[in-house]
mmCIF file of C-alpha atoms in Angstrom:
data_model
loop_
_atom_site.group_PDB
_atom_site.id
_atom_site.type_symbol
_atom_site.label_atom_id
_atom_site.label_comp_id
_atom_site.label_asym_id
_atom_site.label_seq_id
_atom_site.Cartn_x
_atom_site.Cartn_y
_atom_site.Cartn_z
ATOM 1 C CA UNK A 1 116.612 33.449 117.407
ATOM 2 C CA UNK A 2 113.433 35.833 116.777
ATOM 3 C CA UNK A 3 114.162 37.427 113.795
ATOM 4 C CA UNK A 4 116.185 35.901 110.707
ATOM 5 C CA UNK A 5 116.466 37.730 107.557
ATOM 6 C CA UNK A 6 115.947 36.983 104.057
ATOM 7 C CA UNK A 7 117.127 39.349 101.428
ATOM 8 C CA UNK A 8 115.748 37.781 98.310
ATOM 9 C CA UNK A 9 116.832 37.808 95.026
ATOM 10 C CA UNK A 10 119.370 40.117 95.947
ATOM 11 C CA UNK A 11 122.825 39.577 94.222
ATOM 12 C CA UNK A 12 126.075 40.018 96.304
ATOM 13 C CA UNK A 13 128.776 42.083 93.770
ATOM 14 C CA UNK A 14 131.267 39.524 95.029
ATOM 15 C CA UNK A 15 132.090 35.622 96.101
ATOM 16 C CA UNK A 16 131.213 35.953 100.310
ATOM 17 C CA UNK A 17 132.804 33.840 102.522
ATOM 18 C CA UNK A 18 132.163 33.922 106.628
ATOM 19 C CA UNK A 19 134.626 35.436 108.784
ATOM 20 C CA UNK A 20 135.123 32.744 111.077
ATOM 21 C CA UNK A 21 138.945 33.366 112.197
ATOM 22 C CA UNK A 22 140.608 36.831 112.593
ATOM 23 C CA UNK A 23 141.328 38.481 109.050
ATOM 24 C CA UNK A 24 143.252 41.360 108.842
ATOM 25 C CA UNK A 25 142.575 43.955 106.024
ATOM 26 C CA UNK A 26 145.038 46.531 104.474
ATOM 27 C CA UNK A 27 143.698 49.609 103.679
ATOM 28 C CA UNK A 28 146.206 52.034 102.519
ATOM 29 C CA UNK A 29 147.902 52.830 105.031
ATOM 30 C CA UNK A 30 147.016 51.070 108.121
ATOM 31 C CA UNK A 31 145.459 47.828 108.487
ATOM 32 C CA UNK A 32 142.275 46.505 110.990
ATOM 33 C CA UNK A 33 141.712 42.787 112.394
ATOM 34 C CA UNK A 34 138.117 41.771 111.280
ATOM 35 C CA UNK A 35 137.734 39.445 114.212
ATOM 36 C CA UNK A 36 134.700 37.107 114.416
ATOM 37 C CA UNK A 37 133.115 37.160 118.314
ATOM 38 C CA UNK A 38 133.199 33.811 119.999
ATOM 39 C CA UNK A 39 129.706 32.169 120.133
ATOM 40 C CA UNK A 40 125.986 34.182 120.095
ATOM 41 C CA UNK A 41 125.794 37.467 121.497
ATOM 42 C CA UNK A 42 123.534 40.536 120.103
ATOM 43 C CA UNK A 43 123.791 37.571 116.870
ATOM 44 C CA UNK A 44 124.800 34.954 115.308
ATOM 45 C CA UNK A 45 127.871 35.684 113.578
ATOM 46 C CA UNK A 46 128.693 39.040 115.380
ATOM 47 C CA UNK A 47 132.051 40.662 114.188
ATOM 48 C CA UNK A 48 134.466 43.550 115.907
ATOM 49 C CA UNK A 49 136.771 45.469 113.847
ATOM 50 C CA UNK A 50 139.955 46.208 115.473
ATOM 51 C CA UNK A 51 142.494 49.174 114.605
ATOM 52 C CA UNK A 52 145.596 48.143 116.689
ATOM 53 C CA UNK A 53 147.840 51.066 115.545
ATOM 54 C CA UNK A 54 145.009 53.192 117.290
ATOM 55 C CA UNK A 55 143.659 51.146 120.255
ATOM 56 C CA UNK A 56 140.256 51.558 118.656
ATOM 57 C CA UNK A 57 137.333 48.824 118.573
ATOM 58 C CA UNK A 58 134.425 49.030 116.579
ATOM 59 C CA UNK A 59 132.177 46.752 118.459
ATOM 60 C CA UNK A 60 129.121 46.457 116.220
ATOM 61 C CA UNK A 61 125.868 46.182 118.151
ATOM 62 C CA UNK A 62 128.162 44.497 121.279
ATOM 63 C CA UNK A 63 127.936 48.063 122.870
ATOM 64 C CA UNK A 64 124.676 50.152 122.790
ATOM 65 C CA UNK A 65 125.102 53.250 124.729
ATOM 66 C CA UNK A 66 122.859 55.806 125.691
ATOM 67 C CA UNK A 67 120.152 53.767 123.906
ATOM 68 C CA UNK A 68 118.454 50.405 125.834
ATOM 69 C CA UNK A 69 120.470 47.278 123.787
ATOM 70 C CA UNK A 70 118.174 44.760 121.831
ATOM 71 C CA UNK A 71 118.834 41.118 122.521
ATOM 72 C CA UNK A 72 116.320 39.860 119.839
ATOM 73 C CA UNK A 73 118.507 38.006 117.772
ATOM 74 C CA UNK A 74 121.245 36.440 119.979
ATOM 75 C CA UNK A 75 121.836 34.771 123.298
ATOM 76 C CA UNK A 76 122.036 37.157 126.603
ATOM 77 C CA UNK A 77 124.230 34.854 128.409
ATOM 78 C CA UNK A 78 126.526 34.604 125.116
ATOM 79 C CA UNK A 79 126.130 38.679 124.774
ATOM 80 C CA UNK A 80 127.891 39.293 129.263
ATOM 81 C CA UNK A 81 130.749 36.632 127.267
ATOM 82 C CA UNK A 82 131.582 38.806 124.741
ATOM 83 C CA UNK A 83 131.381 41.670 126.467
ATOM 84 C CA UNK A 84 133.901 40.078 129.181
ATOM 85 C CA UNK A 85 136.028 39.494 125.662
ATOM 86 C CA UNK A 86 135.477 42.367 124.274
ATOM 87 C CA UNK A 87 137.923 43.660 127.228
ATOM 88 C CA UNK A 88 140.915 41.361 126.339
ATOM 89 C CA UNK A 89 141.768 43.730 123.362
ATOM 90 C CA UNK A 90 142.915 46.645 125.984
ATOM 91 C CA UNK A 91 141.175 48.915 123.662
ATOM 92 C CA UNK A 92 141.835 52.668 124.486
ATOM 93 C CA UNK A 93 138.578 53.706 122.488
ATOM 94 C CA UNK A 94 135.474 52.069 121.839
ATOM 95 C CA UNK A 95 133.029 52.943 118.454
ATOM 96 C CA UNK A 96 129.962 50.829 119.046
ATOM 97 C CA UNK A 97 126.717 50.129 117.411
ATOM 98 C CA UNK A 98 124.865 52.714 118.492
ATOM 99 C CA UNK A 99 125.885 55.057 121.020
ATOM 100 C CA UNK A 100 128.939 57.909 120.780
ATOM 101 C CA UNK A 101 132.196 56.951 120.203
ATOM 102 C CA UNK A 102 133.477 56.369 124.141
ATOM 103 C CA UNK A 103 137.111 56.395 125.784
ATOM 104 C CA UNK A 104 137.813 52.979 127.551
ATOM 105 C CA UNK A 105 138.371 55.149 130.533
ATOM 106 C CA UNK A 106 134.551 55.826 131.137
ATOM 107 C CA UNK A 107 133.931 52.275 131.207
ATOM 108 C CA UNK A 108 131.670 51.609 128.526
ATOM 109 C CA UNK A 109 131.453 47.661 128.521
ATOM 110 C CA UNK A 110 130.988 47.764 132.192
ATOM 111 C CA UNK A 111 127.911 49.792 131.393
ATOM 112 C CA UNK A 112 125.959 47.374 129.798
ATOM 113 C CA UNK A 113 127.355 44.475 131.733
ATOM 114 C CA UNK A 114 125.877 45.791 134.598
ATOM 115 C CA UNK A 115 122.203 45.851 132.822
ATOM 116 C CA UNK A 116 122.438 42.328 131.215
ATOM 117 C CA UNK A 117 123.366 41.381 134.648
ATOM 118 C CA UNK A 118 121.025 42.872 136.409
ATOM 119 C CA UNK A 119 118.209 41.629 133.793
ATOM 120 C CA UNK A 120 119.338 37.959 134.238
ATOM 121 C CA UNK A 121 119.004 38.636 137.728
ATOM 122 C CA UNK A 122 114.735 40.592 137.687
ATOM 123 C CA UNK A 123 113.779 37.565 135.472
ATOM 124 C CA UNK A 124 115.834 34.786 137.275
ATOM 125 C CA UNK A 125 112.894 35.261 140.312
ATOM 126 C CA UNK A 126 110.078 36.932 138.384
ATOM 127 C CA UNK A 127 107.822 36.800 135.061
ATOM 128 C CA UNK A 128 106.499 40.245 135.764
ATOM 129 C CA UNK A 129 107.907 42.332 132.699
ATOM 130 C CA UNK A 130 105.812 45.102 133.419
ATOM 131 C CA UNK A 131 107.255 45.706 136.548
ATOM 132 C CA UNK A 132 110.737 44.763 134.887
ATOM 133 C CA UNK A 133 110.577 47.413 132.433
ATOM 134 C CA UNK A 134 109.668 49.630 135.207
ATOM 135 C CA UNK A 135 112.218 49.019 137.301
ATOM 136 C CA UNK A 136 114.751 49.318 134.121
ATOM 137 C CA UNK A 137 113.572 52.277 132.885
ATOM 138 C CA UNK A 138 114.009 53.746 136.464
ATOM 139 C CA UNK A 139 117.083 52.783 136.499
ATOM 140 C CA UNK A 140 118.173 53.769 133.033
ATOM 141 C CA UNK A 141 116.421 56.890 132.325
ATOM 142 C CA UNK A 142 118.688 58.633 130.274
ATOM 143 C CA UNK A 143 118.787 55.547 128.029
ATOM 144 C CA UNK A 144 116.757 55.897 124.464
ATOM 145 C CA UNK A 145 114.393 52.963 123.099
ATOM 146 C CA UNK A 146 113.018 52.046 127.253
ATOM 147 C CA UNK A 147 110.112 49.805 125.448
ATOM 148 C CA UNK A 148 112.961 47.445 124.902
ATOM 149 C CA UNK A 149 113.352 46.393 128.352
ATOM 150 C CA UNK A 150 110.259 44.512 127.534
ATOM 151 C CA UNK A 151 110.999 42.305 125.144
ATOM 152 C CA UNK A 152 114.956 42.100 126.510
ATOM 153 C CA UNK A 153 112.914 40.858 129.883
ATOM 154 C CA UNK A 154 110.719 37.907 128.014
ATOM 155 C CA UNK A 155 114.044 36.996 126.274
ATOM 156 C CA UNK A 156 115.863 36.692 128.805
ATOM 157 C CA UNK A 157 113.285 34.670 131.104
ATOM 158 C CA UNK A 158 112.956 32.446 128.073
ATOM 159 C CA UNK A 159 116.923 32.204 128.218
ATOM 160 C CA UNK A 160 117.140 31.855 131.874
ATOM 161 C CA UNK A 161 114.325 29.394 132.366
ATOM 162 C CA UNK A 162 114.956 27.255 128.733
ATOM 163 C CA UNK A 163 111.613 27.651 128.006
ATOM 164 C CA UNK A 164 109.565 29.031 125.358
ATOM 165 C CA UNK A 165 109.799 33.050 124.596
ATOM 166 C CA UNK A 166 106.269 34.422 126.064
ATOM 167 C CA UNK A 167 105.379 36.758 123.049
ATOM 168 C CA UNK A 168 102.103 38.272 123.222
ATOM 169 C CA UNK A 169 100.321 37.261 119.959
ATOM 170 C CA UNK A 170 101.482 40.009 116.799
ATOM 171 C CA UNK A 171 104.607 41.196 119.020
ATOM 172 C CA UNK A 172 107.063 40.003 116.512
ATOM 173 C CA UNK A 173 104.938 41.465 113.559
ATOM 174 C CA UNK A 174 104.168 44.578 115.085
ATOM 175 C CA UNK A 175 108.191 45.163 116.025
ATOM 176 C CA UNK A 176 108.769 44.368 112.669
ATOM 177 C CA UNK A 177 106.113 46.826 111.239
ATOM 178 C CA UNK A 178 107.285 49.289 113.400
ATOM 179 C CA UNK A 179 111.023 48.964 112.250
ATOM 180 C CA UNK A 180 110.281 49.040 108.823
ATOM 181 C CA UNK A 181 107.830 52.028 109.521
ATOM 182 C CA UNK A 182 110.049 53.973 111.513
ATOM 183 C CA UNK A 183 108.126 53.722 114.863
ATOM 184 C CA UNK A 184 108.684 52.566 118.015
ATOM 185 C CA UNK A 185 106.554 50.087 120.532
ATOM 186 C CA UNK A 186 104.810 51.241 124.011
ATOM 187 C CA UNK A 187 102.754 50.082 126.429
ATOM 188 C CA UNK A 188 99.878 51.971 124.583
ATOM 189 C CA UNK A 189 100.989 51.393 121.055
ATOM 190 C CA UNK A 190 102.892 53.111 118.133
ATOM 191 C CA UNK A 191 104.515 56.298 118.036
ATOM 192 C CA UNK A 192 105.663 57.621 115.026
ATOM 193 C CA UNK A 193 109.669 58.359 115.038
ATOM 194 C CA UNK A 194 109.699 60.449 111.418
ATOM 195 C CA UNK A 195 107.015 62.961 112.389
#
């Protein structure tokens, strides 16, 4: 895992306890299935909400759509499991991370499938991320965020090959600057996102 956070001194208003079986929460009305996702996938400790009454799924960051998905945190082999799992609710609509809220009909989880597949596959015979960014923004253009094919590629070659994540020095600090700054990496640097 890249990133871990620590909030501090910060005080929770309640006793927390981890999710780690389906809980099912009443709230006035109708009730959901908080349901903890087996193993690493975006995270550690991903959760999906489920609204059976409905056939809705709020898949957290499982699904990112219309924006490049961000493996920094997680496993990508873990993340094409839970995505396969993700399927075995028979949800009619999908509400994920980021992204619009999709019908099950336009095949949403398929859609990133398909690019966590194909990544596995560009850094399963190559260390070129350059040209794997390339080749991912080509083939996702309409997809937000395209510096992240970057960094998904060196995490995933790290994944692939068990070795080491190949981080150019300051990566991780400047992706972390540029979150909390509200910018966004390139090749060339920083571009503002509030301006």
């Amino acid at each position: 895992m890249l990133f871990s956070c620590d909030w501090g001194a910060i005080e929770p208003p309640a006793d927390i306890s981890p999710v780690t079986e389906p809980e099912t929460l009443d709230l006035g009305g109708t009730s959901v299935a908080v349901v903890p996702v087996p193993g690493p996938a975006h995270t550690h400790g991903d959760l999906v909400v489920w609204h059976e009454e409905s056939g809705t799924l709020f898949t957290g960051d499982l699904l990112f759509l219309e924006v490049t998905p961000l493996a920094l945190s997680g496993s990508v082999a873990g993340w094409l499991e839970a995505l396969t799992w993700l399927e075995t609710f028979g949800a009619t609509t999908y509400v994920p991370g980021h992204g619009p809220v999709t019908a099950a009909s336009e095949n949403p989880v398929a859609e990133v499938r398909e690019y966590f597949e194909w990544l596995q596959e560009a850094v399963a015979g190559s260390a070129d991320y350059a040209a794997i960014e390339e080749a991912a923004r080509a083939r996702w253009p309409e997809w937000g965020a395209g510096e992240r094919h970057g960094v998904n590629a060196r995490i995933a070659y790290a994944q692939v090959h068990g070795t080491e994540l190949d981080f150019p020095a300051g990566v991780k600090d400047l992706l972390t600057s540029a979150a909390a700054h509200g910018e966004r990496m390139t090749e060339t640097g920083l571009i503002r996102l509030d301006i």
